[in-house]
PDB file of C-alpha atoms and ligand atoms in Angstrom:
ATOM      1  CA  MET J 976     108.273-126.699 -22.610  1.00  0.00           C
ATOM      2  CA  LYS J 977     108.234-124.645 -19.438  1.00  0.00           C
ATOM      3  CA  PRO J 978     104.525-125.993 -18.190  1.00  0.00           C
ATOM      4  CA  ASN J 979     102.548-122.692 -16.929  1.00  0.00           C
ATOM      5  CA  LEU J 980     100.521-123.156 -14.004  1.00  0.00           C
ATOM      6  CA  SER J 981      98.798-119.938 -13.472  1.00  0.00           C
ATOM      7  CA  VAL J 982      95.110-119.922 -13.727  1.00  0.00           C
ATOM      8  CA  SER J 983      92.454-117.523 -13.757  1.00  0.00           C
ATOM      9  CA  ILE J 984      89.029-117.548 -12.046  1.00  0.00           C
ATOM     10  CA  ALA J 985      86.222-114.767 -11.691  1.00  0.00           C
ATOM     11  CA  GLY J 986      89.368-112.195 -13.755  1.00  0.00           C
ATOM     12  CA  VAL J 987      92.004-112.850 -10.728  1.00  0.00           C
ATOM     13  CA  ASP J 988      94.900-114.864 -12.237  1.00  0.00           C
ATOM     14  CA  PHE J 989      96.597-116.407  -9.669  1.00  0.00           C
ATOM     15  CA  ALA J 990     100.424-117.519 -10.511  1.00  0.00           C
ATOM     16  CA  ASN J 991      99.918-121.259  -9.801  1.00  0.00           C
ATOM     17  CA  PRO J 992      96.460-123.605  -8.685  1.00  0.00           C
ATOM     18  CA  ILE J 993      97.562-124.186  -4.818  1.00  0.00           C
ATOM     19  CA  MET J 994      96.137-121.694  -1.625  1.00  0.00           C
ATOM     20  CA  THR J 995      95.417-121.862   1.519  1.00  0.00           C
ATOM     21  CA  ALA J 996      92.592-123.457   2.929  1.00  0.00           C
ATOM     22  CA  SER J 997      90.534-120.611   5.478  1.00  0.00           C
ATOM     23  CA  GLY J 998      91.136-121.372   9.129  1.00  0.00           C
ATOM     24  CA  CYS J 999      94.573-123.316   8.325  1.00  0.00           C
ATOM     25  CA  CYS J1000      97.423-120.455   8.653  1.00  0.00           C
ATOM     26  CA  GLY J1001      95.516-117.599  10.692  1.00  0.00           C
ATOM     27  CA  TYR J1002      96.443-114.404   8.811  1.00  0.00           C
ATOM     28  CA  GLY J1003      99.485-115.965   6.850  1.00  0.00           C
ATOM     29  CA  GLU J1004     102.058-114.536   9.025  1.00  0.00           C
ATOM     30  CA  GLU J1005     104.073-117.769  11.052  1.00  0.00           C
ATOM     31  CA  LEU J1006     103.738-119.233   7.303  1.00  0.00           C
ATOM     32  CA  ALA J1007     105.400-116.517   5.723  1.00  0.00           C
ATOM     33  CA  VAL J1008     108.337-117.996   8.279  1.00  0.00           C
ATOM     34  CA  ILE J1009     108.445-120.952   6.616  1.00  0.00           C
ATOM     35  CA  PHE J1010     108.721-119.290   2.948  1.00  0.00           C
ATOM     36  CA  PRO J1011     107.309-116.963   0.735  1.00  0.00           C
ATOM     37  CA  LEU J1012     104.087-117.039   0.292  1.00  0.00           C
ATOM     38  CA  SER J1013     104.461-116.244  -3.213  1.00  0.00           C
ATOM     39  CA  LYS J1014     104.894-119.242  -4.223  1.00  0.00           C
ATOM     40  CA  LEU J1015     101.760-120.023  -3.406  1.00  0.00           C
ATOM     41  CA  GLY J1016      98.557-118.931  -5.939  1.00  0.00           C
ATOM     42  CA  ALA J1017      96.822-117.063  -2.988  1.00  0.00           C
ATOM     43  CA  LEU J1018      96.179-117.077   1.044  1.00  0.00           C
ATOM     44  CA  VAL J1019      92.707-117.299   1.796  1.00  0.00           C
ATOM     45  CA  THR J1020      92.398-116.140   6.227  1.00  0.00           C
ATOM     46  CA  LYS J1021      90.561-117.322   8.638  1.00  0.00           C
ATOM     47  CA  SER J1022      86.933-115.978   9.124  1.00  0.00           C
ATOM     48  CA  ILE J1023      86.471-112.641   9.809  1.00  0.00           C
ATOM     49  CA  THR J1024      83.735-111.307  12.219  1.00  0.00           C
ATOM     50  CA  LEU J1025      82.312-107.895  12.971  1.00  0.00           C
ATOM     51  CA  LYS J1026      83.405-108.664  16.598  1.00  0.00           C
ATOM     52  CA  PRO J1027      86.503-110.438  18.098  1.00  0.00           C
ATOM     53  CA  ARG J1028      85.413-114.374  18.670  1.00  0.00           C
ATOM     54  CA  LEU J1029      87.147-116.456  21.501  1.00  0.00           C
ATOM     55  CA  GLY J1030      85.719-119.365  20.070  1.00  0.00           C
ATOM     56  CA  HIS J1031      84.979-122.588  21.745  1.00  0.00           C
ATOM     57  CA  PRO J1032      87.188-122.928  24.846  1.00  0.00           C
ATOM     58  CA  SER J1033      89.486-126.137  24.548  1.00  0.00           C
ATOM     59  CA  PRO J1034      89.843-128.805  23.251  1.00  0.00           C
ATOM     60  CA  ARG J1035      88.876-127.959  20.136  1.00  0.00           C
ATOM     61  CA  THR J1036      90.566-129.799  18.293  1.00  0.00           C
ATOM     62  CA  ALA J1037      90.910-133.913  17.682  1.00  0.00           C
ATOM     63  CA  GLU J1038      92.455-136.048  15.859  1.00  0.00           C
ATOM     64  CA  THR J1039      90.702-138.673  13.963  1.00  0.00           C
ATOM     65  CA  SER J1040      91.085-142.213  11.970  1.00  0.00           C
ATOM     66  CA  SER J1041      92.753-140.182   8.889  1.00  0.00           C
ATOM     67  CA  GLY J1042      91.018-137.046   9.659  1.00  0.00           C
ATOM     68  CA  MET J1043      90.638-133.602  12.400  1.00  0.00           C
ATOM     69  CA  LEU J1044      87.710-132.855  14.065  1.00  0.00           C
ATOM     70  CA  ASN J1045      88.079-128.987  14.896  1.00  0.00           C
ATOM     71  CA  ALA J1046      84.690-127.155  15.974  1.00  0.00           C
ATOM     72  CA  ILE J1047      87.253-123.926  16.643  1.00  0.00           C
ATOM     73  CA  GLY J1048      83.721-121.817  17.103  1.00  0.00           C
ATOM     74  CA  LEU J1049      85.549-118.804  14.567  1.00  0.00           C
ATOM     75  CA  ALA J1050      88.353-117.441  16.693  1.00  0.00           C
ATOM     76  CA  ASN J1051      89.095-114.295  15.138  1.00  0.00           C
ATOM     77  CA  VAL J1052      90.193-111.041  15.733  1.00  0.00           C
ATOM     78  CA  GLY J1053      87.528-109.188  14.476  1.00  0.00           C
ATOM     79  CA  ILE J1054      87.444-106.567  11.589  1.00  0.00           C
ATOM     80  CA  ASP J1055      88.423-103.539  13.602  1.00  0.00           C
ATOM     81  CA  LYS J1056      92.107-105.541  14.322  1.00  0.00           C
ATOM     82  CA  PHE J1057      91.979-107.210  10.804  1.00  0.00           C
ATOM     83  CA  VAL J1058      92.384-103.873   9.324  1.00  0.00           C
ATOM     84  CA  THR J1059      94.613-101.753  11.551  1.00  0.00           C
ATOM     85  CA  ASP J1060      96.886-105.144  12.558  1.00  0.00           C
ATOM     86  CA  LYS J1061      96.842-107.865   9.714  1.00  0.00           C
ATOM     87  CA  ILE J1062      95.527-105.854   6.394  1.00  0.00           C
ATOM     88  CA  PRO J1063      99.398-103.941   5.922  1.00  0.00           C
ATOM     89  CA  PHE J1064     101.113-107.481   6.532  1.00  0.00           C
ATOM     90  CA  LEU J1065      98.999-109.118   3.974  1.00  0.00           C
ATOM     91  CA  GLU J1066      99.343-105.656   1.518  1.00  0.00           C
ATOM     92  CA  LYS J1067     102.985-106.329   1.175  1.00  0.00           C
ATOM     93  CA  GLN J1068     102.616-110.028   0.061  1.00  0.00           C
ATOM     94  CA  LYS J1069     103.517-110.851  -3.095  1.00  0.00           C
ATOM     95  CA  THR J1070     100.479-113.125  -3.458  1.00  0.00           C
ATOM     96  CA  LYS J1071      96.047-113.237  -4.104  1.00  0.00           C
ATOM     97  CA  ILE J1072      94.867-112.333  -0.794  1.00  0.00           C
ATOM     98  CA  ILE J1073      91.540-113.764   0.008  1.00  0.00           C
ATOM     99  CA  VAL J1074      89.589-112.767   2.915  1.00  0.00           C
ATOM    100  CA  ASN J1075      87.138-115.549   4.521  1.00  0.00           C
ATOM    101  CA  VAL J1076      84.458-113.308   5.856  1.00  0.00           C
ATOM    102  CA  ALA J1077      81.198-115.618   8.054  1.00  0.00           C
ATOM    103  CA  GLY J1078      78.955-113.826  10.294  1.00  0.00           C
ATOM    104  CA  SER J1079      76.258-114.763  12.789  1.00  0.00           C
ATOM    105  CA  LYS J1080      72.831-112.219  11.031  1.00  0.00           C
ATOM    106  CA  LEU J1081      73.170-111.249   7.382  1.00  0.00           C
ATOM    107  CA  ALA J1082      74.037-107.892   8.477  1.00  0.00           C
ATOM    108  CA  GLU J1083      77.307-108.273   9.987  1.00  0.00           C
ATOM    109  CA  TYR J1084      78.184-110.380   6.438  1.00  0.00           C
ATOM    110  CA  ILE J1085      77.077-107.406   5.096  1.00  0.00           C
ATOM    111  CA  GLU J1086      79.307-104.272   7.043  1.00  0.00           C
ATOM    112  CA  VAL J1087      82.739-106.860   7.002  1.00  0.00           C
ATOM    113  CA  CYS J1088      82.283-106.940   3.716  1.00  0.00           C
ATOM    114  CA  ALA J1089      81.876-103.387   3.234  1.00  0.00           C
ATOM    115  CA  ARG J1090      84.912-102.671   5.737  1.00  0.00           C
ATOM    116  CA  LEU J1091      86.942-104.918   3.080  1.00  0.00           C
ATOM    117  CA  ASN J1092      85.999-103.302  -0.323  1.00  0.00           C
ATOM    118  CA  ASP J1093      87.598-100.114   0.501  1.00  0.00           C
ATOM    119  CA  PHE J1094      91.275-102.063   0.592  1.00  0.00           C
ATOM    120  CA  GLU J1095      92.449-103.000  -3.205  1.00  0.00           C
ATOM    121  CA  ARG J1096      94.648-105.779  -2.320  1.00  0.00           C
ATOM    122  CA  VAL J1097      91.921-107.663  -0.693  1.00  0.00           C
ATOM    123  CA  ASP J1098      90.623-109.022  -4.106  1.00  0.00           C
ATOM    124  CA  MET J1099      88.620-111.711  -3.116  1.00  0.00           C
ATOM    125  CA  ILE J1100      86.016-112.477  -0.853  1.00  0.00           C
ATOM    126  CA  GLU J1101      85.161-116.410   0.267  1.00  0.00           C
ATOM    127  CA  LEU J1102      82.391-116.058   2.155  1.00  0.00           C
ATOM    128  CA  ASN J1103      81.841-118.573   5.064  1.00  0.00           C
ATOM    129  CA  ILE J1104      78.185-119.678   4.411  1.00  0.00           C
ATOM    130  CA  SER J1105      79.466-123.598   5.944  1.00  0.00           C
ATOM    131  CA  CYS J1106      80.425-123.138   9.451  1.00  0.00           C
ATOM    132  CA  PRO J1107      79.118-126.217  10.946  1.00  0.00           C
ATOM    133  CA  ASN J1108      80.587-125.183  14.277  1.00  0.00           C
ATOM    134  CA  VAL J1109      78.169-122.213  15.380  1.00  0.00           C
ATOM    135  CA  ASP J1110      74.481-121.964  16.424  1.00  0.00           C
ATOM    136  CA  GLU J1111      73.750-118.675  14.297  1.00  0.00           C
ATOM    137  CA  GLY J1112      74.858-118.139  10.657  1.00  0.00           C
ATOM    138  CA  GLY J1113      77.457-120.760   8.713  1.00  0.00           C
ATOM    139  CA  MET J1114      75.718-123.947   7.700  1.00  0.00           C
ATOM    140  CA  GLU J1115      71.791-122.017   9.375  1.00  0.00           C
ATOM    141  CA  PHE J1116      72.884-119.470   5.812  1.00  0.00           C
ATOM    142  CA  GLY J1117      74.738-122.691   3.745  1.00  0.00           C
ATOM    143  CA  ALA J1118      71.901-125.330   3.527  1.00  0.00           C
ATOM    144  CA  ASP J1119      68.444-122.795   2.650  1.00  0.00           C
ATOM    145  CA  PRO J1120      69.210-121.811  -0.951  1.00  0.00           C
ATOM    146  CA  LYS J1121      66.922-118.258  -0.821  1.00  0.00           C
ATOM    147  CA  MET J1122      69.718-117.834   2.202  1.00  0.00           C
ATOM    148  CA  THR J1123      72.151-118.396   0.721  1.00  0.00           C
ATOM    149  CA  GLU J1124      71.368-116.626  -2.728  1.00  0.00           C
ATOM    150  CA  LYS J1125      70.300-113.730  -1.077  1.00  0.00           C
ATOM    151  CA  SER J1126      73.232-113.265   1.066  1.00  0.00           C
ATOM    152  CA  ILE J1127      75.655-113.760  -2.272  1.00  0.00           C
ATOM    153  CA  SER J1128      73.022-110.800  -3.604  1.00  0.00           C
ATOM    154  CA  GLU J1129      73.790-108.132  -0.256  1.00  0.00           C
ATOM    155  CA  VAL J1130      77.726-109.180  -0.680  1.00  0.00           C
ATOM    156  CA  LYS J1131      77.630-108.884  -4.073  1.00  0.00           C
ATOM    157  CA  LYS J1132      76.407-104.774  -3.411  1.00  0.00           C
ATOM    158  CA  VAL J1133      78.299-103.857  -1.243  1.00  0.00           C
ATOM    159  CA  PHE J1134      81.922-105.685  -2.845  1.00  0.00           C
ATOM    160  CA  SER J1135      83.053-104.588  -5.717  1.00  0.00           C
ATOM    161  CA  ARG J1136      85.528-107.562  -6.676  1.00  0.00           C
ATOM    162  CA  PRO J1137      84.771-111.164  -6.554  1.00  0.00           C
ATOM    163  CA  VAL J1138      82.749-113.407  -4.484  1.00  0.00           C
ATOM    164  CA  ILE J1139      83.341-117.375  -3.719  1.00  0.00           C
ATOM    165  CA  ALA J1140      80.772-118.695  -2.177  1.00  0.00           C
ATOM    166  CA  LYS J1141      82.233-121.612   0.020  1.00  0.00           C
ATOM    167  CA  LEU J1142      80.052-124.828   0.767  1.00  0.00           C
ATOM    168  CA  SER J1143      78.785-127.042   2.347  1.00  0.00           C
ATOM    169  CA  PRO J1144      78.550-131.247   1.957  1.00  0.00           C
ATOM    170  CA  ASN J1145      76.320-131.295   4.869  1.00  0.00           C
ATOM    171  CA  VAL J1146      72.774-130.255   2.732  1.00  0.00           C
ATOM    172  CA  THR J1147      71.294-133.029   0.951  1.00  0.00           C
ATOM    173  CA  SER J1148      72.298-131.333  -2.719  1.00  0.00           C
ATOM    174  CA  ILE J1149      75.531-129.467  -2.544  1.00  0.00           C
ATOM    175  CA  VAL J1150      74.180-128.603  -6.594  1.00  0.00           C
ATOM    176  CA  GLU J1151      70.947-127.130  -5.345  1.00  0.00           C
ATOM    177  CA  ILE J1152      72.927-124.583  -2.528  1.00  0.00           C
ATOM    178  CA  ALA J1153      75.455-124.405  -6.283  1.00  0.00           C
ATOM    179  CA  LYS J1154      72.783-123.014  -8.348  1.00  0.00           C
ATOM    180  CA  ALA J1155      71.457-120.528  -5.608  1.00  0.00           C
ATOM    181  CA  ALA J1156      74.664-119.077  -4.972  1.00  0.00           C
ATOM    182  CA  GLU J1157      75.050-119.109  -8.485  1.00  0.00           C
ATOM    183  CA  GLN J1158      71.343-117.271  -9.617  1.00  0.00           C
ATOM    184  CA  GLY J1159      72.649-114.919  -6.366  1.00  0.00           C
ATOM    185  CA  GLY J1160      75.802-113.852  -8.447  1.00  0.00           C
ATOM    186  CA  ALA J1161      78.672-115.952  -6.476  1.00  0.00           C
ATOM    187  CA  ASP J1162      81.550-115.295  -8.931  1.00  0.00           C
ATOM    188  CA  ALA J1163      82.900-118.836  -8.163  1.00  0.00           C
ATOM    189  CA  PHE J1164      82.371-121.584  -5.286  1.00  0.00           C
ATOM    190  CA  SER J1165      84.841-123.671  -3.125  1.00  0.00           C
ATOM    191  CA  VAL J1166      84.020-126.899  -2.742  1.00  0.00           C
ATOM    192  CA  ILE J1167      83.403-128.348   0.406  1.00  0.00           C
ATOM    193  CA  ASN J1168      83.579-127.144   4.117  1.00  0.00           C
ATOM    194  CA  SER J1169      83.893-129.826   6.696  1.00  0.00           C
ATOM    195  CA  LEU J1170      82.018-132.899   7.320  1.00  0.00           C
ATOM    196  CA  VAL J1171      80.002-132.499  10.775  1.00  0.00           C
ATOM    197  CA  GLY J1172      81.242-135.132  12.995  1.00  0.00           C
ATOM    198  CA  THR J1173      82.112-136.556  16.372  1.00  0.00           C
ATOM    199  CA  ALA J1174      84.713-138.336  17.853  1.00  0.00           C
ATOM    200  CA  ILE J1175      84.225-140.341  22.204  1.00  0.00           C
ATOM    201  CA  ASP J1176      86.828-140.755  24.187  1.00  0.00           C
ATOM    202  CA  ILE J1177      85.664-144.509  25.724  1.00  0.00           C
ATOM    203  CA  GLU J1178      87.449-144.837  29.184  1.00  0.00           C
ATOM    204  CA  THR J1179      86.004-141.479  30.568  1.00  0.00           C
ATOM    205  CA  TRP J1180      82.973-141.299  28.185  1.00  0.00           C
ATOM    206  CA  GLN J1181      83.568-137.545  27.096  1.00  0.00           C
ATOM    207  CA  THR J1182      82.775-136.557  23.763  1.00  0.00           C
ATOM    208  CA  LYS J1183      86.483-135.668  22.741  1.00  0.00           C
ATOM    209  CA  ILE J1184      85.861-132.180  21.876  1.00  0.00           C
ATOM    210  CA  THR J1185      83.965-128.918  23.474  1.00  0.00           C
ATOM    211  CA  ASN J1186      81.498-128.386  21.546  1.00  0.00           C
ATOM    212  CA  ASN J1187      80.087-131.833  21.266  1.00  0.00           C
ATOM    213  CA  LYS J1188      80.719-132.290  17.133  1.00  0.00           C
ATOM    214  CA  GLY J1189      82.714-130.315  14.872  1.00  0.00           C
ATOM    215  CA  GLY J1190      83.909-130.201  11.080  1.00  0.00           C
ATOM    216  CA  LEU J1191      85.643-133.240   9.803  1.00  0.00           C
ATOM    217  CA  THR J1192      88.494-132.608   7.701  1.00  0.00           C
ATOM    218  CA  GLY J1193      91.793-134.245   5.848  1.00  0.00           C
ATOM    219  CA  PRO J1194      92.404-137.062   3.820  1.00  0.00           C
ATOM    220  CA  ALA J1195      89.262-139.681   4.900  1.00  0.00           C
ATOM    221  CA  ILE J1196      86.988-136.533   3.000  1.00  0.00           C
ATOM    222  CA  LYS J1197      88.303-136.117   0.005  1.00  0.00           C
ATOM    223  CA  PRO J1198      86.381-139.036  -1.930  1.00  0.00           C
ATOM    224  CA  VAL J1199      83.310-137.361  -0.447  1.00  0.00           C
ATOM    225  CA  ALA J1200      85.207-134.088  -1.911  1.00  0.00           C
ATOM    226  CA  LEU J1201      85.929-135.208  -4.807  1.00  0.00           C
ATOM    227  CA  GLN J1202      82.464-136.393  -5.974  1.00  0.00           C
ATOM    228  CA  MET J1203      81.055-133.091  -4.587  1.00  0.00           C
ATOM    229  CA  VAL J1204      83.411-131.119  -7.042  1.00  0.00           C
ATOM    230  CA  ASN J1205      82.514-133.039 -10.062  1.00  0.00           C
ATOM    231  CA  ALA J1206      78.771-133.029  -9.529  1.00  0.00           C
ATOM    232  CA  VAL J1207      78.826-129.422  -9.113  1.00  0.00           C
ATOM    233  CA  TYR J1208      81.166-128.945 -12.518  1.00  0.00           C
ATOM    234  CA  SER J1209      78.393-131.098 -14.610  1.00  0.00           C
ATOM    235  CA  LYS J1210      75.663-128.818 -13.234  1.00  0.00           C
ATOM    236  CA  CYS J1211      76.537-125.137 -12.988  1.00  0.00           C
ATOM    237  CA  SER J1212      79.190-122.779 -14.900  1.00  0.00           C
ATOM    238  CA  LEU J1213      81.692-121.042 -12.325  1.00  0.00           C
ATOM    239  CA  PRO J1214      84.967-122.016 -11.743  1.00  0.00           C
ATOM    240  CA  ILE J1215      85.482-124.010  -8.272  1.00  0.00           C
ATOM    241  CA  ILE J1216      88.374-124.186  -6.120  1.00  0.00           C
ATOM    242  CA  GLY J1217      88.143-127.852  -4.345  1.00  0.00           C
ATOM    243  CA  ILE J1218      89.774-128.562  -0.422  1.00  0.00           C
ATOM    244  CA  GLY J1219      89.112-131.673   0.920  1.00  0.00           C
ATOM    245  CA  GLY J1220      91.795-133.722   2.155  1.00  0.00           C
ATOM    246  CA  ILE J1221      94.955-132.653  -0.022  1.00  0.00           C
ATOM    247  CA  GLN J1222      98.304-134.318   1.235  1.00  0.00           C
ATOM    248  CA  SER J1223      99.949-134.539  -2.468  1.00  0.00           C
ATOM    249  CA  ALA J1224     100.344-133.307  -6.713  1.00  0.00           C
ATOM    250  CA  ALA J1225      98.428-136.453  -6.700  1.00  0.00           C
ATOM    251  CA  ASP J1226      95.488-134.819  -4.914  1.00  0.00           C
ATOM    252  CA  VAL J1227      95.042-132.093  -6.588  1.00  0.00           C
ATOM    253  CA  ILE J1228      95.556-133.944 -10.392  1.00  0.00           C
ATOM    254  CA  GLU J1229      92.451-135.713  -9.032  1.00  0.00           C
ATOM    255  CA  PHE J1230      90.405-132.575  -7.466  1.00  0.00           C
ATOM    256  CA  LEU J1231      91.433-130.328 -11.413  1.00  0.00           C
ATOM    257  CA  LEU J1232      90.289-133.507 -13.778  1.00  0.00           C
ATOM    258  CA  CYS J1233      87.071-133.218 -11.387  1.00  0.00           C
ATOM    259  CA  GLY J1234      86.716-129.472 -12.666  1.00  0.00           C
ATOM    260  CA  ALA J1235      88.682-127.490 -10.201  1.00  0.00           C
ATOM    261  CA  THR J1236      89.944-124.847 -11.396  1.00  0.00           C
ATOM    262  CA  ALA J1237      91.978-124.249  -8.146  1.00  0.00           C
ATOM    263  CA  VAL J1238      92.496-125.669  -5.040  1.00  0.00           C
ATOM    264  CA  GLN J1239      93.316-125.306  -0.949  1.00  0.00           C
ATOM    265  CA  VAL J1240      95.202-127.462   1.262  1.00  0.00           C
ATOM    266  CA  GLY J1241      94.013-126.672   5.222  1.00  0.00           C
ATOM    267  CA  THR J1242      94.706-130.100   7.378  1.00  0.00           C
ATOM    268  CA  ALA J1243      97.835-130.900   5.770  1.00  0.00           C
ATOM    269  CA  LEU J1244      99.886-127.414   6.609  1.00  0.00           C
ATOM    270  CA  PHE J1245      99.512-128.372  10.203  1.00  0.00           C
ATOM    271  CA  ILE J1246     101.793-131.828   9.778  1.00  0.00           C
ATOM    272  CA  GLN J1247     103.914-129.969   6.622  1.00  0.00           C
ATOM    273  CA  PRO J1248     103.138-126.671   6.222  1.00  0.00           C
ATOM    274  CA  ASP J1249     105.312-125.966   3.305  1.00  0.00           C
ATOM    275  CA  LEU J1250     103.300-128.664   1.438  1.00  0.00           C
ATOM    276  CA  PRO J1251     102.842-126.081  -1.029  1.00  0.00           C
ATOM    277  CA  VAL J1252     106.093-125.702  -1.939  1.00  0.00           C
ATOM    278  CA  THR J1253     106.394-129.283  -2.567  1.00  0.00           C
ATOM    279  CA  ILE J1254     102.946-129.303  -4.045  1.00  0.00           C
ATOM    280  CA  GLU J1255     103.901-127.335  -7.136  1.00  0.00           C
ATOM    281  CA  LYS J1256     107.177-128.795  -7.382  1.00  0.00           C
ATOM    282  CA  GLU J1257     105.901-132.004  -8.327  1.00  0.00           C
ATOM    283  CA  LEU J1258     102.323-130.948  -9.786  1.00  0.00           C
ATOM    284  CA  LYS J1259     104.579-129.078 -12.299  1.00  0.00           C
ATOM    285  CA  ALA J1260     106.884-132.461 -12.937  1.00  0.00           C
ATOM    286  CA  TYR J1261     103.595-134.694 -13.175  1.00  0.00           C
ATOM    287  CA  MET J1262     102.123-132.018 -16.529  1.00  0.00           C
ATOM    288  CA  LYS J1263     106.362-132.401 -18.078  1.00  0.00           C
ATOM    289  CA  ARG J1264     105.768-136.549 -17.736  1.00  0.00           C
ATOM    290  CA  LYS J1265     102.232-135.994 -19.928  1.00  0.00           C
ATOM    291  CA  LYS J1266     103.079-132.506 -21.508  1.00  0.00           C
ATOM    292  CA  LEU J1267     100.397-130.423 -20.751  1.00  0.00           C
ATOM    293  CA  ASN J1268     100.811-126.937 -21.218  1.00  0.00           C
ATOM    294  CA  SER J1269      98.428-125.330 -18.622  1.00  0.00           C
ATOM    295  CA  ILE J1270      96.294-126.420 -15.907  1.00  0.00           C
ATOM    296  CA  ASP J1271      93.514-126.025 -18.356  1.00  0.00           C
ATOM    297  CA  GLU J1272      94.390-129.024 -19.994  1.00  0.00           C
ATOM    298  CA  LEU J1273      93.415-131.157 -17.047  1.00  0.00           C
ATOM    299  CA  ILE J1274      90.820-128.946 -15.448  1.00  0.00           C
ATOM    300  CA  GLY J1275      87.449-131.041 -16.007  1.00  0.00           C
ATOM    301  CA  LYS J1276      88.818-133.849 -17.820  1.00  0.00           C
ATOM    302  CA  VAL J1277      87.705-136.972 -15.552  1.00  0.00           C
ATOM    303  CA  ARG J1278      86.755-139.965 -17.755  1.00  0.00           C
ATOM    304  CA  LYS J1279      83.926-141.554 -16.595  1.00  0.00           C
ATOM    305  CA  TYR J1280      82.440-145.488 -17.227  1.00  0.00           C
TER     306      TYR J1280
HETATM  307  C1  SIN F2383      85.700-122.504  12.648  1.00  0.00           C
HETATM  308  O1  SIN F2383      86.130-122.076  13.209  1.00  0.00           O
HETATM  309  O2  SIN F2383      84.750-123.718  13.867  1.00  0.00           O
HETATM  310  C2  SIN F2383      85.779-123.852  11.663  1.00  0.00           C
HETATM  311  C3  SIN F2383      85.183-122.447  10.471  1.00  0.00           C
HETATM  312  C4  SIN F2383      84.559-123.404   9.482  1.00  0.00           C
HETATM  313  O3  SIN F2383      84.502-124.777   9.541  1.00  0.00           O
HETATM  314  O4  SIN F2383      84.334-122.692   8.485  1.00  0.00           O
END
């Protein structure tokens, strides 16, 4: 019996549970040179905003112990260029397309999502209410339950397909924010965005990135992400896409056991861009070895003391 890797989230069917994380492969063009994007469950784009953004000046990334700090500042082409230059490429890809949307004001999120509604191949929106690297919007929305609920409910009025709330770990209670997103009509959660941190060069005494602080990603944050996925899974009923330091099929399995239905691979793509292909093979082999027919048999099945 061949294990079935397909999963379904809010009525959208994915060939497998492996997605790319926003910001780690732009709009997919470079990744498609390395492997056919049909190998992915979904491609998640860099955050799209109403106007183009250059982001913060370099250096805007720094390597840390088992992780990476970034403060890109939501650099992206903006919705106009995304529609004219990027969507035609994305529409041809035989994978699901999830567009990550960010903004500094609610009206911006709404306008971008309304524009995306016209493109049927945009299967889902992932609402970035958790970017730690901008002064306005981002985490400011996702740290406040009322703003979280409102942003989701307003976006749901203009975008007719499922909306994923990408949650920040930089809050007192991620479950409280998840519940607010659920109340606002979210269809799924992405758990988690990056953890705020910094790094300093001891020779120059200078912070290593121009924004002085940034989001920590990579294997260093995996235990935090797993715990948060499980906390949200235990208290909420929406499907979860787990994110945080995934480097192997073993990491994916941990996220599934904690309650994720799918996962996103991010920072590790900078080391091994075709990692999703390897993970898919390893996941299949694990399922065969464990005599599992479907991913559902793993979701939320963690055994606790
Ligand atoms: C950035 O563009 O600074 C990162 C985006 C994010 O973490 O949401």
